[in-house]
Coordinates of C-alpha atoms and ligand atoms in Angstrom, one line a residue:
X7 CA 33.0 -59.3 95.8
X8 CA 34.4 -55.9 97.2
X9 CA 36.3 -53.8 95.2
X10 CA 35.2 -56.1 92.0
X11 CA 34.2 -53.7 89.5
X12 CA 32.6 -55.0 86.7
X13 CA 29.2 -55.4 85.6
X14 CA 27.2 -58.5 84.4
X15 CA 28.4 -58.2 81.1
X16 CA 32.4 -58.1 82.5
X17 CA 32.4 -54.3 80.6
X18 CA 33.2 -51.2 83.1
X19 CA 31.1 -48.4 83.3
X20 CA 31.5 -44.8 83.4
X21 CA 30.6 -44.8 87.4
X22 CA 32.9 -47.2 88.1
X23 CA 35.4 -45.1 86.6
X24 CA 34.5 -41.6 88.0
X25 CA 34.8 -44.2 91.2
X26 CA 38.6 -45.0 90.5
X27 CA 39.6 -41.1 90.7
X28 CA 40.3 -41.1 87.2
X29 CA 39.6 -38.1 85.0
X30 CA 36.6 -39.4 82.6
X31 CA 37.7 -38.5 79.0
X32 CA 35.7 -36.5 76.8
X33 CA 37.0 -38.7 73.5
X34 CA 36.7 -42.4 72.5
X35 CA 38.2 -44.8 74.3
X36 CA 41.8 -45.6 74.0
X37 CA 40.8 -49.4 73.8
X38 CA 37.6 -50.9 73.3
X39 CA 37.3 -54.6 73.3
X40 CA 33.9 -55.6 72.8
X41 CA 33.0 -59.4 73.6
X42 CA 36.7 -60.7 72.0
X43 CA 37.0 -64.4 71.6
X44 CA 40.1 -65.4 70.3
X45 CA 40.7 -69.5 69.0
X46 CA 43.8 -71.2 67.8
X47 CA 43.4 -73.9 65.1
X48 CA 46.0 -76.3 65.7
X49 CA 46.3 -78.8 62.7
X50 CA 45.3 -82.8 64.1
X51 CA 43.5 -81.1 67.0
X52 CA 40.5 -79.6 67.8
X53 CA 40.4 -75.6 67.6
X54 CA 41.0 -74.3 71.1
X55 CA 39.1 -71.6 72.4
X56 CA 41.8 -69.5 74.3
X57 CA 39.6 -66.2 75.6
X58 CA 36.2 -66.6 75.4
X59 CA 33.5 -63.5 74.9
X60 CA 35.3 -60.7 77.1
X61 CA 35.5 -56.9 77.6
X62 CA 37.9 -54.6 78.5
X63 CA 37.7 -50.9 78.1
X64 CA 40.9 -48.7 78.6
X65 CA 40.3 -44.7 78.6
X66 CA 43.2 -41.8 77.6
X67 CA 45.5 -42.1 79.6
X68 CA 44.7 -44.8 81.9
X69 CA 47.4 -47.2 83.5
X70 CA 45.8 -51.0 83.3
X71 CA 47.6 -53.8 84.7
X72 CA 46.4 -57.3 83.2
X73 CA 47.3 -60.4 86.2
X74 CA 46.1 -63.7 85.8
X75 CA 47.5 -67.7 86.0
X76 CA 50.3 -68.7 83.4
X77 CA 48.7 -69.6 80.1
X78 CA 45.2 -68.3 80.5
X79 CA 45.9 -65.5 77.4
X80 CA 47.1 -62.4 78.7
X81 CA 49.3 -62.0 76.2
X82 CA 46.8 -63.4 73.6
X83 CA 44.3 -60.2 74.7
X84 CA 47.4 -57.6 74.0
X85 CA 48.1 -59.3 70.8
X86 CA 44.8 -59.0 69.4
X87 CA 44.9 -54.9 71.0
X88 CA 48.5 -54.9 68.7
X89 CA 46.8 -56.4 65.2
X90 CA 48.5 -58.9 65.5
X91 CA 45.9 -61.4 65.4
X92 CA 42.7 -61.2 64.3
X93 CA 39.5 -62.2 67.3
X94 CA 37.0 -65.1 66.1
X95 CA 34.1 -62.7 67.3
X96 CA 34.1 -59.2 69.2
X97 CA 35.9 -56.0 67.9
X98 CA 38.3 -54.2 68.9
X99 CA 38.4 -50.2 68.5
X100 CA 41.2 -47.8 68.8
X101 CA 40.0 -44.3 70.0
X102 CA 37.1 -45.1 68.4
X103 CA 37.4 -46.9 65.3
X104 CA 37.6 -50.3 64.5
X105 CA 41.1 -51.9 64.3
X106 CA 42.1 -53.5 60.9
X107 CA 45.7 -54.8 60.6
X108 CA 48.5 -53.4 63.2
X109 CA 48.0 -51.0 65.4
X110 CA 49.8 -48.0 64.2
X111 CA 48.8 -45.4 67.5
X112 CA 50.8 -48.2 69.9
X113 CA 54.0 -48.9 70.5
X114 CA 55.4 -52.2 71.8
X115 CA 57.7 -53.2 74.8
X116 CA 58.2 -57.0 75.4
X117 CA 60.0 -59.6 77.3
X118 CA 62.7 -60.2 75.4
X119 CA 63.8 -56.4 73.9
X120 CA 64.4 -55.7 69.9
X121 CA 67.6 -54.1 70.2
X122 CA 69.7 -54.6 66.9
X123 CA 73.2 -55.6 68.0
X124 CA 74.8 -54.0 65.5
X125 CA 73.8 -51.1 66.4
X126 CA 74.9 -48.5 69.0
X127 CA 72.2 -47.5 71.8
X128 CA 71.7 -44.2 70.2
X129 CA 71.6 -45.3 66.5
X130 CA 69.1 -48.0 68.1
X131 CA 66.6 -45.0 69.1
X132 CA 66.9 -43.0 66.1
X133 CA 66.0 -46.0 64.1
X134 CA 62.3 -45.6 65.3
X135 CA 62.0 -42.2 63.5
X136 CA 64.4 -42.8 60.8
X137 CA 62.1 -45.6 59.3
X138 CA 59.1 -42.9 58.9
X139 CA 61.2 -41.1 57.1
X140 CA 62.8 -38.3 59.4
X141 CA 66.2 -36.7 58.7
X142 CA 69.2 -38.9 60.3
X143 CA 70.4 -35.0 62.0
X144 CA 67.0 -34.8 63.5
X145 CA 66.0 -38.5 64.3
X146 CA 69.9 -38.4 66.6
X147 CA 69.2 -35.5 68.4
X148 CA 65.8 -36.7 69.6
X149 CA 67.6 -40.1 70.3
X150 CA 70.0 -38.5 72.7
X151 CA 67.3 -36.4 74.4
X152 CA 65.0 -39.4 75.4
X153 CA 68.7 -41.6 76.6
X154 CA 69.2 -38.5 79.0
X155 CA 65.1 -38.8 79.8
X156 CA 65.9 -42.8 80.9
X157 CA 69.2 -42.0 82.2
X158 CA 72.0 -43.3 79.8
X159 CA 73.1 -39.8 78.9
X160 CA 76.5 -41.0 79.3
X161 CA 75.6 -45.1 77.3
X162 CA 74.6 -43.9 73.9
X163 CA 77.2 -44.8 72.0
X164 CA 77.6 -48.3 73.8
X165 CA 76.1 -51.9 71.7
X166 CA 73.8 -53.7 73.4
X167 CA 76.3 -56.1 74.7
X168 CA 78.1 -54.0 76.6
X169 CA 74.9 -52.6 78.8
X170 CA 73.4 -54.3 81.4
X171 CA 69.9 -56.2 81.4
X172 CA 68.3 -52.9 82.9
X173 CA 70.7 -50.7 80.5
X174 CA 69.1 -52.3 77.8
X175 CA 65.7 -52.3 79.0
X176 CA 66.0 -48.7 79.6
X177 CA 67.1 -48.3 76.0
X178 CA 63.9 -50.0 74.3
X179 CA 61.8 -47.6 76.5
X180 CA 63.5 -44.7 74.6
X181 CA 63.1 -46.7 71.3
X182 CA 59.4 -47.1 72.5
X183 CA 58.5 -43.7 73.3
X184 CA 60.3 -41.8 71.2
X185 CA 57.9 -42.9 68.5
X186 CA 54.7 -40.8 71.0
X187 CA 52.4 -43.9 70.6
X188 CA 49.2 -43.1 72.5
X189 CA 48.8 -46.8 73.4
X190 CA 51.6 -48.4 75.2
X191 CA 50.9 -52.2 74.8
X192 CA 53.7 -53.8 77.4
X193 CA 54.3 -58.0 77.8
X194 CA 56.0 -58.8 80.6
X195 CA 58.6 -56.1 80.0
X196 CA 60.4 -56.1 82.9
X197 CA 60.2 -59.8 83.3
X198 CA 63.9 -60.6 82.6
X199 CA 65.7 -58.0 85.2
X200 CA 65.8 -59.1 89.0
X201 CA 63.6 -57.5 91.8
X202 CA 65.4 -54.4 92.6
X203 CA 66.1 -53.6 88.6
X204 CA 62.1 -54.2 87.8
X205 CA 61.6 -51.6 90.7
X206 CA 63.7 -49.1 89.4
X207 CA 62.7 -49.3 86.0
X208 CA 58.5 -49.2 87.0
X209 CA 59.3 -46.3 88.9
X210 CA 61.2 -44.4 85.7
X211 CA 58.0 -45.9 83.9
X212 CA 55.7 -44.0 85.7
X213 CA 58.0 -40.8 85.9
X214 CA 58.1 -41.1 82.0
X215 CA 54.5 -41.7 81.9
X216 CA 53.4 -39.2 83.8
X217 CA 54.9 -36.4 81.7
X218 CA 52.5 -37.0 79.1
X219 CA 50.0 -39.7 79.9
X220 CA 49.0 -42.4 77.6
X221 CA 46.8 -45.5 77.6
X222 CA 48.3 -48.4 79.5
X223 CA 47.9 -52.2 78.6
X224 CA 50.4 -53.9 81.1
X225 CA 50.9 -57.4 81.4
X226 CA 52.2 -59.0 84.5
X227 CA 52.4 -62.5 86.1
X228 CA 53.4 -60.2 89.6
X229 CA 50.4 -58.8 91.3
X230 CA 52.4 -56.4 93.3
X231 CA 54.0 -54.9 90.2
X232 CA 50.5 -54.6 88.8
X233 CA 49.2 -52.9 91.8
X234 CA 52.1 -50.6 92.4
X235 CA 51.7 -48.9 88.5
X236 CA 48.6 -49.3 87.8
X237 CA 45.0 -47.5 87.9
X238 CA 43.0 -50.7 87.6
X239 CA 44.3 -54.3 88.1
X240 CA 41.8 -56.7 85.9
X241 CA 42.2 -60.1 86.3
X242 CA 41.7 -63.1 84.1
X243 CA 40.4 -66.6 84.7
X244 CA 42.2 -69.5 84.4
X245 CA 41.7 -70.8 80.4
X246 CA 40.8 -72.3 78.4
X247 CA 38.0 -70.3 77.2
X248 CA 39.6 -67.5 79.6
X249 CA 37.7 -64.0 80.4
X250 CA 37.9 -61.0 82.5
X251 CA 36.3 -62.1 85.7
X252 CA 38.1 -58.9 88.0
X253 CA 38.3 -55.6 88.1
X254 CA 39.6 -53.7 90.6
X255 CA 40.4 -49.5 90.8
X256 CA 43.9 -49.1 92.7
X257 CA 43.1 -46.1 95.0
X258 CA 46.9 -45.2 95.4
X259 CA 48.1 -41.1 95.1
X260 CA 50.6 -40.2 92.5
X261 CA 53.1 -39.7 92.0
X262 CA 54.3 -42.9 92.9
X263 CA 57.7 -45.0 93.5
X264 CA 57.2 -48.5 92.5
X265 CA 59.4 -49.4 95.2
X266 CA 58.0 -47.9 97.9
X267 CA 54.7 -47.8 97.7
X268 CA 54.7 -51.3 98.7
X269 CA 55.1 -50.2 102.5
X270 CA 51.9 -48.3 102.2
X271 CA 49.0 -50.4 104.3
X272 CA 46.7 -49.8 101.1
X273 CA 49.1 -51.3 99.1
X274 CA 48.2 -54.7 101.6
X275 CA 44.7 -54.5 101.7
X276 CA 44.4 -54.1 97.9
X277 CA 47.1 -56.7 97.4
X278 CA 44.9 -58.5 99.9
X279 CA 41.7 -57.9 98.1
X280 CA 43.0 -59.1 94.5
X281 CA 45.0 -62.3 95.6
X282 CA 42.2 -63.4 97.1
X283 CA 40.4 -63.5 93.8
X284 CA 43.4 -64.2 91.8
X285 CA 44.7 -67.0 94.1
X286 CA 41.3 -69.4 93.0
X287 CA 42.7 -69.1 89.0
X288 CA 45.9 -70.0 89.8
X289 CA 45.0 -73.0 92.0
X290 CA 43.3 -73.9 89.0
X291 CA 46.1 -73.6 86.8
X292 CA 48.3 -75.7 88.9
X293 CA 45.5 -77.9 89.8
X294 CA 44.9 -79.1 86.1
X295 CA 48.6 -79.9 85.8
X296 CA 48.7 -82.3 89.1
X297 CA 45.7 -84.2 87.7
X298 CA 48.1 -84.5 84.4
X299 CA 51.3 -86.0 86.8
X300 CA 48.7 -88.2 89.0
X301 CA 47.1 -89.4 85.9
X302 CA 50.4 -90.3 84.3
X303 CA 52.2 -91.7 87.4
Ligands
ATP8 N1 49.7 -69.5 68.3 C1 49.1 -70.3 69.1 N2 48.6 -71.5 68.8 C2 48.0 -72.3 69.6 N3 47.7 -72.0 70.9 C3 48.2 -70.8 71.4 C4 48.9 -69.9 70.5 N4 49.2 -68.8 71.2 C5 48.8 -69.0 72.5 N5 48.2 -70.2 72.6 C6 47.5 -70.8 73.8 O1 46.6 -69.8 74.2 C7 46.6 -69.8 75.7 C8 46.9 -68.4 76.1 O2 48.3 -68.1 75.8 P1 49.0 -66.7 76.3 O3 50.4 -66.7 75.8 O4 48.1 -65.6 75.9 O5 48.9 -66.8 77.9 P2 49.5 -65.9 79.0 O6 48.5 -65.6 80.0 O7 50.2 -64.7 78.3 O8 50.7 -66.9 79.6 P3 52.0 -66.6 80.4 O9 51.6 -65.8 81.7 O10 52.5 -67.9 80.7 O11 52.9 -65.8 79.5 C9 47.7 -70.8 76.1 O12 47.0 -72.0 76.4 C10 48.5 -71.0 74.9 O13 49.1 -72.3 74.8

């Protein structure tokens, strides 16, 4: 298929990725996952096989959005990149070196944010330093610098009640980066906030981003929020037994606003390009669970 980049083997190569515009880096690979298969045992069922032998390669500094149908183990493939649990078979390398237990060069943003409420905004960021071990003096001032960087100069001594879904958001992207993670490992992040809020906040993403690039991993159910940050949009198949079956380089100039660069005519015919692909996994998806109400009614 056009625009599919992946070889037999589902890895990227180093053409493919000199094809993308990217700068090739001289160092290891941010992310290295090598053949990953990752099973569940459930107790009184049969071990289910949720990704089966898969690649994905992520270099310094690259922006990679992960799409595929609910369930198929998106999340699942950023978990095992976190530590958080271990594959049945593959590795998994971080810049070169094989990950054992959590990930300490990433830093996490999900769904539902980790803001404690008892705690004001700014005492929420300086928590990320004070627990390895920085002075309280220096961990504040470097709080209240990276609230100015996301725009709540004037929040930081607000709770988390008192901000808004975005406000909050924008507040665990300080607590986030604050920490300089070179992996940024990010569920659904902006999942919560409605359409005009994830907009803003993808296009303060990639203004953050771009001041000092890091590795990407970006899970998405919404291909045009995938398209409009990213550098590569893979795709998953349907699961069980779920693998990287797309790969696709997104050709767009930067700097970019997530919000308008929707209007651009690329933006269509790469949006184009992928749903077609991606369109086949989700029919499947839904497809299995109409069997399950026809069966049943
Ligand atoms: N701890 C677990 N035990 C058993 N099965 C699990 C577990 N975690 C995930 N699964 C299963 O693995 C598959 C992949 O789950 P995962 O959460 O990675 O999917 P996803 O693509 O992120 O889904 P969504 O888009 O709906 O968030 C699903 O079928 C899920 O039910």
């Amino acid at each position: 298929m056009a625009g599919q980049l992946i070889d037999a083997a589902g890895k990227p190569t180093p053409a493919e990725t000199a094809q993308a515009g990217r700068p090739i880096s001289d160092g290891p690979l941010a992310v290295a996952l090598d053949d990953i298969a990752i099973s569940f045992a459930v107790k009184g069922r049969p071990v289910f096989n949720a990704v089966a032998p898969t690649s994905l390669h992520v270099n310094e500094g690259e922006f990679v959005a992960i799409v595929g149908p609910t369930g198929c183990g998106k999340s699942t493939l950023l978990n095992a990149t976190a530590g958080l649990l271990a594959p049945a078979g593959g590795t998994v390398s971080i810049f070169g070196e094989p990950l054992v237990g959590l990930n300490a060069r990433a830093g996490y943003l999900f769904q539902q944010d980790a803001l404690m409420p008892w705690k004001t905004a700014l005492d929420n960021v300086a928590i990320a330093l004070e627990i390895g071990g920085m002075r309280r003096g220096e961990a504040v001032a470097q709080a209240q610098d990276w609230l100015k960087r996301v725009g709540l100069a004037r929040f930081t001594e607000r709770y988390p009640h008192e901000l808004s879904g975005g406000q909050r958001k924008r507040v665990a992207l300080a607590q986030m980066l604050i920490r300089q993670p070179k992996i940024l490992l990010m569920d659904e992040p902006f999942g919560p906030l409605d359409a005009q809020t994830r907009q803003i906040m993808g296009t303060l993403l990639l203004r953050l981003w771009a001041q000092d690039r890091k590795a990407v991993l970006f899970v998405t159910h919404d291909l045009e929020e995938a398209i409009a940050l990213s550098d590569r949009v893979v795709i998953m198949s349907a699961g069980p037994e779920a693998r990287i079956i797309g790969d696709y380089p997104i050709d767009l100039a930067r700097p970019r606003d997530a919000a308008e660069i929707r209007l651009d005519p690329r933006f269509h015919a790469l949006h184009r390009m992928i749903w077609n692909q991606l369109k086949a996994e989700v029919a499947k998806t839904y497809g299995d669970d109409m069997d399950g109400v026809e069966a049943t009614s």
